[in-house]
Each structure stands twice: as C-alpha cells, then as structure tokens.
Coordinates of C-alpha atoms in Angstrom, one line a residue:
Chain A
M1207 CA 0.0 0.0 0.0
G1208 CA 1.3 3.4 -1.0
K1209 CA 1.5 6.3 1.3
T1210 CA -1.6 8.5 1.6
M1211 CA -1.3 11.7 -0.4
L1212 CA -4.6 13.3 0.4
E1213 CA -6.8 12.5 3.3
V1214 CA -10.0 14.3 4.1
R1215 CA -11.7 13.7 7.4
E1216 CA -15.4 14.7 7.9
L1217 CA -15.0 17.9 5.8
T1218 CA -18.1 20.1 5.9
T1219 CA -18.3 23.4 4.0
K1220 CA -21.2 25.6 3.4
Y1221 CA -22.4 28.4 1.1
V1222 CA -24.0 31.4 2.9
T1223 CA -26.6 33.0 0.7
R1224 CA -27.4 36.7 0.8
Y1225 CA -30.4 35.9 3.0
R1226 CA -28.0 34.4 5.6
E1227 CA -29.2 30.8 4.9
N1228 CA -26.6 28.0 5.1
V1229 CA -26.4 25.6 2.3
Y1230 CA -24.2 22.6 3.2
A1231 CA -23.0 21.5 -0.2
V1232 CA -20.2 19.3 1.2
D1233 CA -21.5 17.4 4.3
H1234 CA -19.1 15.3 6.4
V1235 CA -17.1 14.0 3.4
S1236 CA -14.2 11.7 4.2
L1237 CA -11.8 10.3 1.6
K1238 CA -8.3 9.0 1.1
V1239 CA -6.2 9.0 -2.0
E1240 CA -3.0 7.0 -2.0
E1241 CA 0.2 7.8 -4.0
G1242 CA -0.2 6.8 -7.6
R1243 CA -4.0 6.4 -7.4
S1244 CA -6.8 8.5 -8.9
L1245 CA -10.2 9.0 -7.5
G1246 CA -13.3 9.9 -9.6
I1247 CA -16.2 11.8 -8.3
A1248 CA -19.6 11.2 -10.0
G1249 CA -23.0 12.6 -9.4
E1250 CA -25.8 14.7 -10.9
S1251 CA -25.3 18.5 -11.4
G1252 CA -25.9 20.2 -8.1
C1253 CA -24.8 17.3 -5.9
G1254 CA -21.7 19.1 -4.6
K1255 CA -18.9 17.7 -6.8
S1256 CA -17.5 21.0 -7.8
T1257 CA -17.9 22.4 -4.3
L1258 CA -16.0 19.5 -2.9
A1259 CA -13.2 20.2 -5.4
L1260 CA -13.0 23.8 -4.4
S1261 CA -13.1 22.9 -0.7
L1262 CA -10.3 20.5 -1.0
M1263 CA -7.9 23.3 -1.9
G1264 CA -8.3 24.8 1.6
Y1265 CA -8.7 28.2 0.1
Y1266 CA -12.2 29.6 0.8
F1267 CA -13.7 32.8 -0.5
P1268 CA -17.3 33.9 0.0
P1269 CA -19.9 32.6 -0.4
L1270 CA -18.1 29.4 0.3
H1271 CA -17.1 28.9 4.0
Y1272 CA -15.2 26.3 5.9
T1273 CA -17.2 24.7 8.7
S1274 CA -15.4 21.7 10.1
G1275 CA -13.2 18.8 9.2
Q1276 CA -9.6 18.3 8.2
I1277 CA -7.7 18.2 4.9
L1278 CA -4.2 16.5 5.0
I1279 CA -1.9 16.7 2.1
D1280 CA 0.9 14.2 2.5
G1281 CA 0.3 14.4 6.3
R1282 CA 0.2 18.1 6.5
D1283 CA -3.0 19.7 7.7
I1284 CA -4.0 22.6 5.5
S1285 CA -7.5 23.2 6.9
A1286 CA -6.2 25.3 9.8
M1287 CA -3.9 27.5 7.8
S1288 CA -4.6 31.1 7.1
P1289 CA -5.8 31.8 3.5
D1290 CA -2.6 33.7 2.7
D1291 CA -0.4 30.8 3.8
V1292 CA -2.5 28.5 1.8
R1293 CA -2.2 30.6 -1.3
K1294 CA 1.6 31.0 -0.9
S1295 CA 2.6 27.5 0.1
V1296 CA -0.1 25.1 -0.8
L1297 CA -1.8 26.2 -4.1
G1298 CA 0.1 25.2 -7.1
A1299 CA 2.9 23.6 -5.1
E1300 CA 1.0 21.0 -3.2
I1301 CA -2.4 21.0 -4.8
A1302 CA -3.4 22.1 -8.2
Y1303 CA -6.8 22.7 -9.5
I1304 CA -8.1 22.8 -13.0
P1305 CA -11.6 24.4 -13.1
Q1306 CA -14.4 23.6 -15.4
A1307 CA -13.7 26.3 -18.1
A1308 CA -10.0 26.4 -17.5
M1309 CA -9.1 27.4 -21.0
N1310 CA -11.1 30.6 -20.7
A1311 CA -8.8 31.7 -17.8
L1312 CA -6.0 32.6 -20.2
N1313 CA -5.7 36.3 -20.6
P1314 CA -5.9 36.9 -24.4
T1315 CA -3.4 39.7 -24.3
Q1316 CA -0.5 37.6 -22.9
K1317 CA 1.6 34.9 -24.4
V1318 CA 1.5 31.5 -22.8
I1319 CA 5.1 31.8 -21.4
H1320 CA 3.8 34.8 -19.4
F1321 CA 1.4 32.7 -17.4
I1322 CA 4.2 30.3 -16.6
E1323 CA 6.5 33.1 -15.5
D1324 CA 3.7 34.2 -13.2
V1325 CA 3.4 30.8 -11.6
I1326 CA 7.1 30.2 -11.1
R1327 CA 7.8 33.8 -10.0
A1328 CA 5.2 33.5 -7.3
H1329 CA 7.2 30.8 -5.6
D1330 CA 10.8 31.7 -6.7
L1331 CA 11.5 35.4 -7.1
Y1332 CA 15.1 35.2 -8.3
I1333 CA 14.8 32.8 -11.2
T1334 CA 15.8 34.2 -14.6
K1335 CA 13.6 34.3 -17.6
K1336 CA 15.8 31.9 -19.5
D1337 CA 15.6 29.3 -16.8
I1338 CA 11.9 29.6 -16.7
Y1339 CA 11.7 29.1 -20.5
E1340 CA 14.0 26.1 -20.3
R1341 CA 11.9 24.6 -17.5
A1342 CA 8.7 25.2 -19.4
R1343 CA 10.1 23.8 -22.6
K1344 CA 11.2 20.6 -21.0
L1345 CA 7.9 20.1 -19.3
F1346 CA 6.0 20.8 -22.5
E1347 CA 8.1 18.4 -24.4
T1348 CA 7.7 15.6 -21.9
L1349 CA 3.9 16.0 -22.2
G1350 CA 4.0 16.0 -25.9
L1351 CA 3.1 19.7 -26.4
P1352 CA 5.1 21.6 -29.0
A1353 CA 7.4 24.2 -27.4
A1354 CA 6.2 26.7 -30.0
V1355 CA 3.0 27.1 -28.0
L1356 CA 5.0 29.0 -25.3
Q1357 CA 5.4 32.0 -27.6
K1358 CA 1.8 32.0 -28.8
Y1359 CA -1.2 34.0 -27.7
P1360 CA -4.2 32.0 -26.4
V1361 CA -6.3 32.9 -29.4
E1362 CA -3.8 31.2 -31.7
L1363 CA -4.5 27.8 -30.0
S1364 CA -7.4 25.5 -30.5
G1365 CA -9.7 24.6 -27.6
G1366 CA -8.1 21.3 -26.9
M1367 CA -4.6 22.8 -27.1
K1368 CA -5.6 25.6 -24.7
Q1369 CA -6.9 23.1 -22.2
R1370 CA -3.8 21.0 -22.4
T1371 CA -1.7 24.1 -22.0
V1372 CA -3.6 25.1 -18.9
I1373 CA -3.1 21.6 -17.4
A1374 CA 0.6 21.8 -18.2
I1375 CA 0.8 25.2 -16.5
S1376 CA -1.0 23.9 -13.5
V1377 CA 1.5 21.1 -12.9
M1378 CA 4.5 23.5 -13.4
L1379 CA 5.5 23.2 -9.8
F1380 CA 4.9 19.4 -9.6
P1381 CA 2.0 19.4 -7.1
K1382 CA 1.3 16.4 -5.1
V1383 CA -2.4 16.4 -5.8
L1384 CA -4.2 17.4 -9.0
I1385 CA -7.9 18.2 -9.0
A1386 CA -9.5 18.2 -12.4
D1387 CA -13.1 19.4 -12.5
E1388 CA -14.7 18.4 -15.8
P1389 CA -11.5 19.2 -17.7
S1390 CA -12.8 17.8 -21.0
S1391 CA -16.5 18.4 -21.1
A1392 CA -16.4 21.4 -23.4
L1393 CA -14.2 19.7 -25.9
D1394 CA -15.0 17.4 -28.9
V1395 CA -14.2 13.7 -28.5
T1396 CA -10.7 13.8 -30.1
S1397 CA -9.5 16.7 -28.0
Q1398 CA -11.1 15.0 -25.0
K1399 CA -9.1 11.9 -25.6
M1400 CA -5.9 13.9 -25.8
V1401 CA -6.6 15.6 -22.5
I1402 CA -7.3 12.3 -20.9
K1403 CA -4.1 10.8 -22.3
M1404 CA -2.2 13.8 -20.9
L1405 CA -3.7 13.4 -17.4
R1406 CA -2.7 9.7 -17.4
Q1407 CA 0.8 10.7 -18.5
L1408 CA 1.1 13.1 -15.7
M1409 CA 0.5 10.3 -13.3
E1410 CA 2.8 7.9 -15.1
V1411 CA 5.8 10.2 -15.3
G1412 CA 5.2 11.3 -11.7
F1413 CA 4.5 15.0 -12.2
V1414 CA 1.5 14.5 -9.8
S1415 CA 1.3 11.8 -7.2
A1416 CA -2.5 11.6 -6.9
M1417 CA -5.4 12.8 -8.9
I1418 CA -9.1 13.6 -8.3
F1419 CA -11.2 13.7 -11.4
I1420 CA -14.7 15.1 -11.5
T1421 CA -17.2 14.5 -14.2
H1422 CA -20.7 13.3 -14.8
E1423 CA -19.6 11.3 -17.8
L1424 CA -19.4 7.8 -16.3
P1425 CA -17.7 6.0 -19.2
L1426 CA -15.0 8.6 -19.0
L1427 CA -14.6 8.2 -15.3
Y1428 CA -14.4 4.5 -15.7
N1429 CA -11.6 4.8 -18.1
V1430 CA -9.5 7.3 -16.2
T1431 CA -9.7 6.6 -12.5
D1432 CA -8.9 3.7 -10.2
D1433 CA -11.7 4.4 -7.7
I1434 CA -15.1 6.1 -8.0
M1435 CA -17.0 8.0 -5.3
V1436 CA -20.7 8.8 -6.0
M1437 CA -22.0 11.9 -4.4
Y1438 CA -25.6 12.8 -3.8
A1439 CA -26.9 16.0 -2.1
G1440 CA -23.6 16.8 -0.6
Q1441 CA -22.9 13.4 0.9
I1442 CA -21.0 10.4 -0.3
V1443 CA -23.4 7.6 -1.1
E1444 CA -20.9 5.0 -2.4
K1445 CA -17.2 4.4 -2.6
A1446 CA -15.8 1.6 -4.7
T1447 CA -13.3 0.7 -7.3
S1448 CA -14.2 1.8 -10.8
E1449 CA -14.9 -1.7 -11.9
E1450 CA -17.3 -2.3 -9.0
A1451 CA -19.0 1.0 -9.2
V1452 CA -19.9 0.7 -12.9
F1453 CA -20.7 -3.0 -13.1
D1454 CA -21.9 -3.8 -9.6
P1455 CA -23.2 -0.6 -7.9
L1456 CA -24.8 -1.1 -4.5
H1457 CA -26.6 2.1 -3.6
P1458 CA -29.9 2.6 -5.4
Y1459 CA -28.8 6.0 -6.6
S1460 CA -25.5 4.6 -8.1
K1461 CA -27.5 1.9 -9.7
G1462 CA -29.8 4.5 -11.3
L1463 CA -26.7 6.5 -12.5
M1464 CA -25.0 3.5 -14.0
G1465 CA -28.2 2.6 -15.8
S1466 CA -28.0 5.9 -17.8
I1467 CA -24.7 5.1 -19.4
I1468 CA -24.7 5.5 -23.1
V1469 CA -21.7 4.1 -25.1
P1470 CA -21.6 3.1 -28.8
E1471 CA -21.2 -0.6 -28.2
Q1472 CA -23.1 -3.6 -29.4
G1473 CA -26.1 -4.4 -27.1
L1474 CA -26.7 -0.8 -26.1
R1475 CA -30.0 -0.7 -28.0
D1476 CA -31.3 -3.8 -26.3
V1477 CA -31.1 -2.3 -22.8
K1478 CA -33.5 0.3 -21.6
L1479 CA -32.0 3.3 -20.0
T1480 CA -33.1 3.9 -16.5
A1481 CA -34.0 7.3 -15.4
I1482 CA -34.2 8.4 -11.8
P1483 CA -37.5 10.3 -11.3
G1484 CA -37.7 13.5 -9.4
V1485 CA -35.1 16.1 -8.6
P1486 CA -32.4 16.3 -5.8
P1487 CA -33.5 17.8 -2.5
N1488 CA -33.0 21.5 -1.7
L1489 CA -29.9 21.6 0.5
K1490 CA -31.1 24.6 2.4
N1491 CA -33.2 22.3 4.5
P1492 CA -32.2 18.7 3.6
P1493 CA -34.6 15.9 4.5
T1494 CA -33.8 13.9 7.6
G1495 CA -32.6 10.4 7.2
C1496 CA -31.7 9.3 3.7
R1497 CA -31.5 12.2 1.3
F1498 CA -32.4 9.9 -1.6
A1499 CA -35.5 8.4 0.0
E1500 CA -37.9 10.6 -2.0
R1501 CA -36.7 9.2 -5.3
C1502 CA -35.9 5.7 -4.2
K1503 CA -37.8 2.7 -5.3
Y1504 CA -36.9 0.6 -2.3
V1505 CA -37.8 3.2 0.4
M1506 CA -38.8 1.9 3.8
K1507 CA -40.2 3.6 6.9
E1508 CA -36.8 3.7 8.7
C1509 CA -35.2 5.6 5.8
T1510 CA -36.9 8.8 6.7
S1511 CA -37.4 8.3 10.4
L1512 CA -33.7 8.0 11.4
P1513 CA -31.8 11.3 11.8
S1514 CA -29.1 10.2 9.3
I1515 CA -28.0 7.1 7.5
P1516 CA -24.5 5.9 8.3
L1517 CA -21.9 4.9 5.6
Q1518 CA -21.7 1.1 5.8
E1519 CA -18.4 -0.6 5.2
V1520 CA -18.5 -3.8 3.2
S1521 CA -15.8 -6.2 2.1
G1522 CA -12.9 -5.0 -0.1
G1523 CA -12.9 -1.4 1.3
R1524 CA -16.2 -0.6 -0.3
S1525 CA -18.8 1.5 1.5
Y1526 CA -22.3 2.7 0.8
R1527 CA -25.0 4.7 2.5
C1528 CA -28.1 2.6 2.6
L1529 CA -30.1 0.7 5.3
I1530 CA -30.7 -2.3 3.1
P1531 CA -28.0 -5.0 3.5
E1532 CA -25.7 -5.8 0.6
A1533 CA -27.1 -9.2 -0.1
E1534 CA -30.7 -8.0 -0.1
L1535 CA -29.9 -5.1 -2.5
R1536 CA -28.2 -7.5 -4.9
E1537 CA -31.3 -9.7 -4.8
L1538 CA -33.6 -6.8 -5.5
Y1539 CA -31.5 -5.8 -8.5
A1540 CA -31.4 -9.3 -9.8
R1541 CA -35.1 -9.7 -9.5
E1542 CA -35.6 -6.4 -11.4
A1543 CA -33.3 -7.4 -14.2
H1544 CA -35.2 -10.6 -14.5
S1545 CA -38.6 -8.9 -14.8
H1546 CA -37.3 -6.5 -17.4
G1547 CA -36.2 -9.5 -19.5
H1548 CA -39.8 -10.7 -19.7
H1549 CA -41.2 -7.6 -21.2
Chain B
M506 CA -47.0 -6.9 -46.2
A507 CA -44.4 -4.2 -46.1
I508 CA -45.7 -0.7 -45.6
T509 CA -44.1 1.6 -48.0
K510 CA -42.8 4.6 -46.0
Q511 CA -43.4 8.1 -47.3
I512 CA -40.5 10.5 -47.7
C513 CA -41.2 13.4 -45.4
L514 CA -38.3 15.6 -46.0
S515 CA -35.5 15.4 -48.5
T516 CA -32.7 17.5 -49.8
S517 CA -30.7 17.4 -53.0
G518 CA -27.3 19.0 -53.4
L519 CA -27.9 21.3 -50.4
T520 CA -25.0 23.7 -50.1
K521 CA -24.3 26.7 -47.9
I522 CA -21.3 28.9 -48.4
F523 CA -20.3 31.6 -45.9
G524 CA -18.2 34.5 -47.1
F525 CA -16.8 35.3 -50.5
G526 CA -13.7 34.6 -52.6
R527 CA -10.7 33.4 -50.8
R528 CA -12.3 33.7 -47.4
Q529 CA -15.3 31.5 -48.2
T530 CA -16.2 28.6 -46.0
V531 CA -18.3 25.7 -47.3
A532 CA -20.3 24.9 -44.3
V533 CA -22.7 22.4 -46.0
D534 CA -21.4 20.7 -49.1
H535 CA -23.9 19.0 -51.5
V536 CA -25.9 17.2 -48.9
D537 CA -28.5 14.7 -50.0
L538 CA -30.9 13.4 -47.3
N539 CA -34.0 11.3 -47.5
L540 CA -36.0 11.3 -44.3
Y541 CA -39.0 9.0 -44.0
E542 CA -42.1 9.5 -41.9
G543 CA -41.9 8.4 -38.3
E544 CA -38.2 7.8 -38.4
V545 CA -35.5 8.9 -36.0
V546 CA -32.5 10.1 -37.9
S547 CA -29.2 11.3 -36.4
I548 CA -26.8 13.7 -38.0
V549 CA -23.5 13.2 -36.2
G550 CA -20.3 15.2 -36.5
E551 CA -17.7 17.1 -34.5
S552 CA -17.9 20.8 -33.8
G553 CA -17.5 22.7 -37.0
S554 CA -18.8 19.9 -39.3
G555 CA -21.8 22.0 -40.3
K556 CA -24.5 20.0 -38.7
T557 CA -26.1 23.0 -37.0
T558 CA -26.0 25.0 -40.2
L559 CA -27.7 22.1 -41.9
A560 CA -30.4 22.1 -39.2
K561 CA -30.9 25.8 -39.6
I562 CA -31.4 25.5 -43.3
L563 CA -33.9 22.7 -42.8
L564 CA -35.7 24.9 -40.4
G565 CA -35.7 27.8 -42.8
L566 CA -33.8 30.1 -40.5
I567 CA -31.0 30.7 -43.0
N568 CA -31.1 30.4 -46.8
E569 CA -29.2 27.8 -48.7
T570 CA -26.7 28.9 -51.3
A571 CA -27.6 26.1 -53.7
G572 CA -29.7 23.0 -53.8
D573 CA -33.3 22.2 -52.8
V574 CA -35.3 21.1 -49.9
F575 CA -38.4 19.1 -50.5
F576 CA -41.1 18.8 -48.0
Q577 CA -43.6 15.9 -48.5
G578 CA -42.5 15.6 -52.1
Q579 CA -42.9 19.2 -53.0
K580 CA -40.3 21.9 -53.2
R581 CA -40.3 23.9 -50.1
D582 CA -41.6 27.5 -50.5
I583 CA -40.8 29.9 -47.7
S584 CA -40.6 33.0 -49.8
S585 CA -43.1 35.0 -47.8
H586 CA -43.8 35.4 -44.1
Q587 CA -47.1 33.7 -44.4
K588 CA -45.7 30.6 -46.2
R589 CA -42.9 30.4 -43.7
Q590 CA -45.4 30.4 -40.8
E591 CA -47.2 27.6 -42.7
Y592 CA -44.0 25.7 -43.0
W593 CA -43.2 26.1 -39.3
R594 CA -46.5 24.5 -38.4
N595 CA -44.9 21.3 -39.7
I596 CA -41.4 21.6 -38.5
Q597 CA -40.3 22.5 -35.0
A598 CA -37.1 22.5 -33.1
I599 CA -35.6 22.0 -29.6
F600 CA -32.3 23.7 -29.1
Q601 CA -29.2 22.9 -27.1
D602 CA -29.5 25.6 -24.4
P603 CA -32.8 25.5 -22.6
F604 CA -32.0 28.6 -20.7
S605 CA -31.9 30.8 -23.8
S606 CA -34.9 29.2 -25.5
Y607 CA -37.4 31.0 -23.4
N608 CA -38.5 34.6 -23.2
I609 CA -37.4 35.5 -19.7
F610 CA -40.2 38.1 -19.3
N611 CA -43.0 35.7 -20.0
K612 CA -44.4 33.1 -17.6
I613 CA -44.5 29.4 -18.4
D614 CA -48.2 29.6 -19.1
S615 CA -47.8 31.9 -22.0
V616 CA -45.2 29.6 -23.6
L617 CA -47.8 26.8 -23.7
L618 CA -50.7 29.1 -24.5
D619 CA -48.8 30.3 -27.6
C620 CA -48.6 26.8 -28.8
I621 CA -52.3 26.2 -28.3
N622 CA -53.1 29.4 -30.2
M623 CA -50.8 28.4 -33.0
R624 CA -52.7 25.2 -33.4
G625 CA -55.9 27.0 -33.9
G626 CA -57.1 26.9 -30.3
R627 CA -57.5 30.6 -29.9
G628 CA -61.2 30.4 -29.6
L629 CA -61.2 27.7 -26.9
A630 CA -62.6 28.4 -23.4
R631 CA -60.1 29.0 -20.7
A632 CA -60.9 25.7 -19.0
A633 CA -60.3 23.8 -22.2
K634 CA -56.9 25.5 -22.6
V635 CA -55.9 24.7 -19.1
E636 CA -56.9 21.1 -19.6
L637 CA -54.7 21.0 -22.8
M638 CA -51.8 22.5 -20.9
R639 CA -52.3 20.0 -18.0
E640 CA -52.3 17.2 -20.4
A641 CA -49.1 18.4 -22.1
C642 CA -47.3 18.8 -18.8
S643 CA -48.4 15.4 -17.5
F644 CA -47.1 13.9 -20.7
V645 CA -43.6 14.9 -19.8
N646 CA -44.1 14.1 -16.1
L647 CA -44.3 17.7 -15.0
K648 CA -47.1 19.0 -12.8
F649 CA -48.9 21.9 -14.3
E650 CA -49.9 23.2 -10.9
E651 CA -46.3 23.5 -9.9
L652 CA -45.4 25.4 -13.1
T653 CA -48.2 27.8 -13.6
N654 CA -47.4 31.4 -12.7
K655 CA -43.7 30.7 -12.7
Y656 CA -41.0 32.3 -14.8
P657 CA -38.5 30.2 -16.8
F658 CA -35.6 30.9 -14.5
E659 CA -37.4 29.2 -11.6
L660 CA -37.0 25.9 -13.4
S661 CA -34.0 23.6 -13.7
G662 CA -32.4 22.9 -17.0
G663 CA -34.0 19.4 -17.2
Q664 CA -37.4 20.8 -16.4
M665 CA -37.0 23.5 -19.1
Q666 CA -36.0 21.0 -21.7
R667 CA -39.0 18.8 -20.8
L668 CA -41.3 21.8 -21.1
M669 CA -39.8 22.2 -24.6
I670 CA -41.0 18.7 -25.3
A671 CA -44.5 19.6 -23.8
R672 CA -44.5 22.4 -26.3
I673 CA -43.9 20.0 -29.2
F674 CA -46.6 17.8 -27.8
L675 CA -49.1 20.7 -28.2
L676 CA -47.8 21.7 -31.6
K677 CA -47.8 18.2 -33.1
P678 CA -45.4 19.0 -36.0
K679 CA -44.5 16.5 -38.7
I680 CA -40.8 17.0 -38.1
L681 CA -38.9 17.8 -35.0
I682 CA -35.3 18.9 -35.2
A683 CA -33.5 18.3 -31.9
D684 CA -30.2 20.1 -31.9
E685 CA -28.1 18.7 -29.1
P686 CA -31.1 18.5 -26.8
T687 CA -29.2 16.8 -24.0
S688 CA -25.7 18.2 -24.1
M689 CA -26.4 20.9 -21.5
I690 CA -28.0 18.6 -19.0
D691 CA -26.4 15.8 -17.0
A692 CA -26.3 12.2 -17.9
C693 CA -29.1 11.3 -15.4
S694 CA -31.8 13.6 -16.8
R695 CA -30.6 12.7 -20.3
A696 CA -32.3 9.3 -20.1
T697 CA -35.6 11.0 -19.1
I698 CA -35.4 13.5 -22.0
L699 CA -34.7 10.7 -24.5
D700 CA -37.5 8.6 -23.2
E701 CA -40.0 11.4 -23.5
L702 CA -38.9 12.2 -27.0
M703 CA -39.3 8.6 -28.1
K704 CA -42.7 8.5 -26.4
L705 CA -43.7 11.6 -28.2
R706 CA -42.6 10.1 -31.5
D707 CA -44.8 7.1 -31.0
E708 CA -47.7 9.3 -29.9
I709 CA -47.8 11.8 -32.8
K710 CA -45.8 9.8 -35.4
M711 CA -43.4 12.5 -36.2
T712 CA -39.9 12.3 -37.8
I713 CA -37.2 13.3 -35.4
I714 CA -33.8 14.7 -36.6
F715 CA -31.2 14.4 -33.9
I716 CA -28.2 16.7 -34.3
T717 CA -25.5 15.5 -32.0
H718 CA -21.8 15.0 -31.5
D719 CA -22.4 12.1 -29.2
I720 CA -22.2 8.9 -31.3
G721 CA -23.4 6.7 -28.4
L722 CA -26.5 8.8 -28.1
A723 CA -27.1 8.6 -31.9
Y724 CA -26.7 4.8 -31.7
Y725 CA -29.2 4.5 -28.9
V726 CA -32.0 6.6 -30.4
S727 CA -31.9 6.5 -34.1
D728 CA -33.0 4.3 -37.0
Q729 CA -30.8 6.0 -39.6
V730 CA -27.4 7.7 -38.9
Y731 CA -25.7 10.2 -41.1
I732 CA -22.0 11.0 -40.3
M733 CA -21.0 14.5 -41.3
E734 CA -17.4 15.7 -41.8
R735 CA -16.6 19.2 -43.0
G736 CA -20.0 19.8 -44.5
K737 CA -20.1 16.5 -46.4
I738 CA -22.0 13.3 -45.5
V739 CA -19.3 10.7 -45.4
E740 CA -21.3 7.8 -44.3
S741 CA -24.9 6.9 -43.9
G742 CA -27.1 3.9 -43.2
S743 CA -28.9 2.1 -40.4
A744 CA -27.6 2.7 -36.9
D745 CA -26.3 -0.9 -36.5
E746 CA -24.5 -0.7 -39.8
V747 CA -22.8 2.6 -39.3
I748 CA -21.9 2.3 -35.6
L749 CA -21.0 -1.4 -35.4
R750 CA -19.4 -1.7 -38.8
P751 CA -18.1 1.7 -39.7
R752 CA -16.5 2.0 -43.1
A753 CA -15.4 5.6 -43.4
A754 CA -12.1 6.4 -41.6
Y755 CA -13.8 9.5 -40.0
T756 CA -16.5 7.4 -38.4
Q757 CA -14.0 4.8 -37.2
R758 CA -12.0 7.6 -35.6
L759 CA -15.1 9.2 -33.9
I760 CA -16.1 5.8 -32.4
S761 CA -12.6 5.0 -31.3
D762 CA -12.4 8.4 -29.5
V763 CA -15.4 7.8 -27.3
P764 CA -14.7 6.1 -24.0
K765 CA -16.3 2.7 -23.7
I766 CA -17.0 0.4 -20.8
H767 CA -16.9 -3.1 -22.2
E768 CA -14.1 -2.6 -24.7
E769 CA -10.6 -1.4 -24.1
W770 CA -10.2 2.3 -24.8
D771 CA -7.1 2.8 -26.9
L772 CA -5.3 6.0 -26.0
S773 CA -2.4 5.5 -28.4
T774 CA -4.3 6.8 -31.4
V775 CA -4.0 10.5 -30.5

C-alpha cells in the first residue's frame, strides 16, 4: 500500500446565501487517495462535486465557508492554515486545481510563457527568464506539447490545445495532488481523448502523485480513475473501485446513475436506459434520514425516520450509505433485471 | 406486407457557403438526405462539421446557397412570411441551451398558450386551454400546478427541456429537429429526455432529426445515422450498420475516441 497523499476527514463546507441561509454543499465527506492512485467523483449536477473540489484546496472565499473537518496533504493539515499561507505555500505547489472552463482563464493579451513566468515567480522570485523558459520547454516536451506554444497567444491555440496548455501550467510546480473538474467536457471527442491521455501521462511520469477527477460522464470516469465515489446531495453515497462502481453498484442511486450510461457498443440498443424520477432535494433544509429516500424505489419507513443514515463498510474497502443490507440489495436488482427480461 | 414509407423531408445538393472569394467557407457541401415519416435520424459530426448549419437550413432560419429542400415531395416554399409560418407549423425545433430558449419576461403559461393558439385553439374556453396544458405537462411528467405562474428561471435545465417537449406535444409537428437537446444537462436527466422524445414520436408519429456529437446517443435513439465531416455526408445507413461496422475512416475515428466500458479504450491513437 502506498502512502496517503490526500486525506480528508469529515469535511463540511457551506455556502452562505445573501439571506444568511446556510447551504451545506459538502456534508461530512471523508476520503483518502494514495500515492499513484486516482479518484473519480460522480453525481448529478448540483450534488456538490465541484464544491468538494473547491473545498479540497483549503482556500475559501465567500460565499463558500469552511465549517469543520480536516484536509491533510501528505500528512500536513492545511485546513487550519490562514488563507494567505494556503495561497503561498499550498496552491500550485502542493495541490493544483483545473476548473471547469479552465481554458477561458487565459488572458488573451498575454503569451503562454507569461502565465508560466507568473506561476514560477510567485514561488521563486530570483529565477531568470531563460531558466523559466528552459523549464517550461522541458515540461511541455515531456507532455507532448510543441514548445512553439509557449510563444503564442491563447487565441492562436485550439480549444483542446488551450486546455492541455492550462493543465501543463497547473503542474509546473509538480503538485502532489491534482484536482481536475470536468477538464474535457467542453471539448470534442478527439481533444477530450488527448486531454485524458495527458492526465494519465502526468500520473505515469510522476508530475503529480495523486489525482481527483470530477465529471458526470461515467464512461470517461471508468476509463480514467482507479476508484469512483458517488455523491448525492452533498454526501458520499458510495465508494468503490471503478470496476465495482460501474458493473456492480450497490446504492440505489448509483444503480440508477449506471443505468443511464450511453456508449456506442453492441447491445446498447437492447437495454432500456433507467431514469431516476424527481429532482435532488434542496440543501437549504435537507430531508432527515436518507436524502435519496424521496426518489428511491426501495424506500422503507426507517429511511426517513432515522436522523441520518451511516456509511456502511462492506468487504474490499467498499462502502455505501443505505439501510438495506448488501445481499438484499443484490437480490432486488437481480429480480428487477429478471422482470425486465420478460417484457 | 411491407408498408411503404413516405418520404417526409428530403434535400438534394444542399450547399451553404459563408463568405466570398478566398475567405469562403463551405459549411454544408452537397448534402442529400432522405428522411422518412416516423423515423428517427441522427446527424453526427464534430464541432464545425456543419451539422447545426444544416439544421438551420432545414428549419428555414437561414437560406441555402444552392440545392433544394423538398417537404412531402414538393419543393419547399418559404418565400413569404405567411408561407414560412405555414412551414413552421410542420417543422419545429428543440435547441441545445434550454436557458436561452425562453423569453425570460413571459411566464411558463404563456409559452404553452402560444402553442395552443398556434394550433388554432385561440377560440377555446379557458378551462379547455388549461386542460390541454395540463395534459401536455403530464405527458412529460411535470405537474402543471407547480409550473403555472412561474418564470422560466425558476425551473431547472432538465425541467425546461421537458417543457420544450411539452410544447412540441401541443404543436404536433410532422418533423422535429432536436439540436443537441441533451448536451447541456447531465447524464441522469438525459435518459428522461430521450424517453420522453421517443414516447412523443410514438404518440404523434413524427420524424425526429437528432443533431448530435455524441455517437453513443445517436446509436441509442436512431434508425438511420448520417455522419458529417466538413460539410459532407461521409457515411450513412442504419444505426447498427454505421456504428458497429463503420467503413469511413472518420466514423472509425469518432467511435474510437469515445470512452467505452466493455471494450478497451485505446489511448495511443491520438
């Protein structure tokens, strides 16, 4: 077992609206990513995936506020540090973040090399321009990007190239943890593949030690990450390896999500896509007990009467948040698959 | 006995050129389509392949440079405003971004009322109109009571897109052009939208033209698939034929670039 690069213990963060209401978008989330591993986070829009990504950096700005919990990067607790310290010594160097529309972050009036100078200068004041260029060129070449990109303006690059450039810039300081939030969802399939290839390469050559990848595209997640965590209404509902999460989901919500996968493969047209009825709950006043109860087919009385549902550990390091035992859930799913076959 | 299917919409040599001289771009290049009644047809291509331009020409929103569009065997005539209105009674569209498809100053009711009025329901009693709106909403599993008197921004993206389908239900067009109807909403609501579109197809027997870049989605929903590359149709045929046994290099590349779950995803090709 490798050493733990990122550990999050019971992290809770909230948004404060202008009416002073608290919205807990990340609610007691615990996770662990070991060296050389990648973790995928799946879930509907509005389930708190992106907020979790933001919260993991330990750098909070309104309306997002830290409430409780710990974030440890390679054993060092960053949740108690002051925002200024976090910005200076953690962001970029320890943890890097690629936001959703990362490629739009490039200032159109500056050349690519300028952004790299910015990043490196922020951490090393006395480095010369030539050294910066050399460092950037080496990194770009390792990642298969042409060095000519460094002297170009963002408008001269295609969408896919811009995105890859931003990723390269974000790993300039070799962070321990990389958080990629939908890095490829605005790109066409070929550019997407290039971005994914690059992210994998980053892990292989050791530029980053651990990665968190967020997307709602499950086939993509399955192909990129080792483990998958499913989020619903700010909570983790299932943690498993990618293989298990996609082919053998336990939580009814994960089951529903996996039933909506569309891939161009033989047999796709024979299965009926499952849709989860209803909408996620409002997090201003989340329901007591299971948050998925309202949309769940297997809902029981206890689901809503208990104050909260604990995360159950099952064999092989898996866990899921449901009252129904593992064997019983499997039986329910099997019976359902059987009855579908008859129609 | 085989039922001979009627051609609903067809094009021959349809071309659209933007710009002049050296700067010209051929967005749609001699496209021939034959769309039959009640069929679901997908037009698949990457960004910039001209699929949206083609959709706009079919809708009559922009004019073609050359070529013809035939609607139910006759050459389409949209030369005057009145004729265009007449044409739009038969062909309708759902666009990619549900947030920009609505007039933000009008309430949901007026969106649906407009549709009823367009179908000649102007003279109906109020109760009858409400009944129609309720029926349309329940068709897409929305509750009319929850929507009435609301503005579009109070709805989620999935709900808006479903309301769009409710609109189509009221309008009952012959052809529906769905331009990336699910690309702005997440995978989970996607199944709902697709289900409802298919239900609508069975209900009012219309032809659906799916414009999409998602080849998996095209495979799931369509009977016929057209693959478009740089304005040209490079491959067409039944969904099984095109997706499972692609012949054109472009189609093969598109399929190999999509992540899969049962087959190995080869990253070495890029």
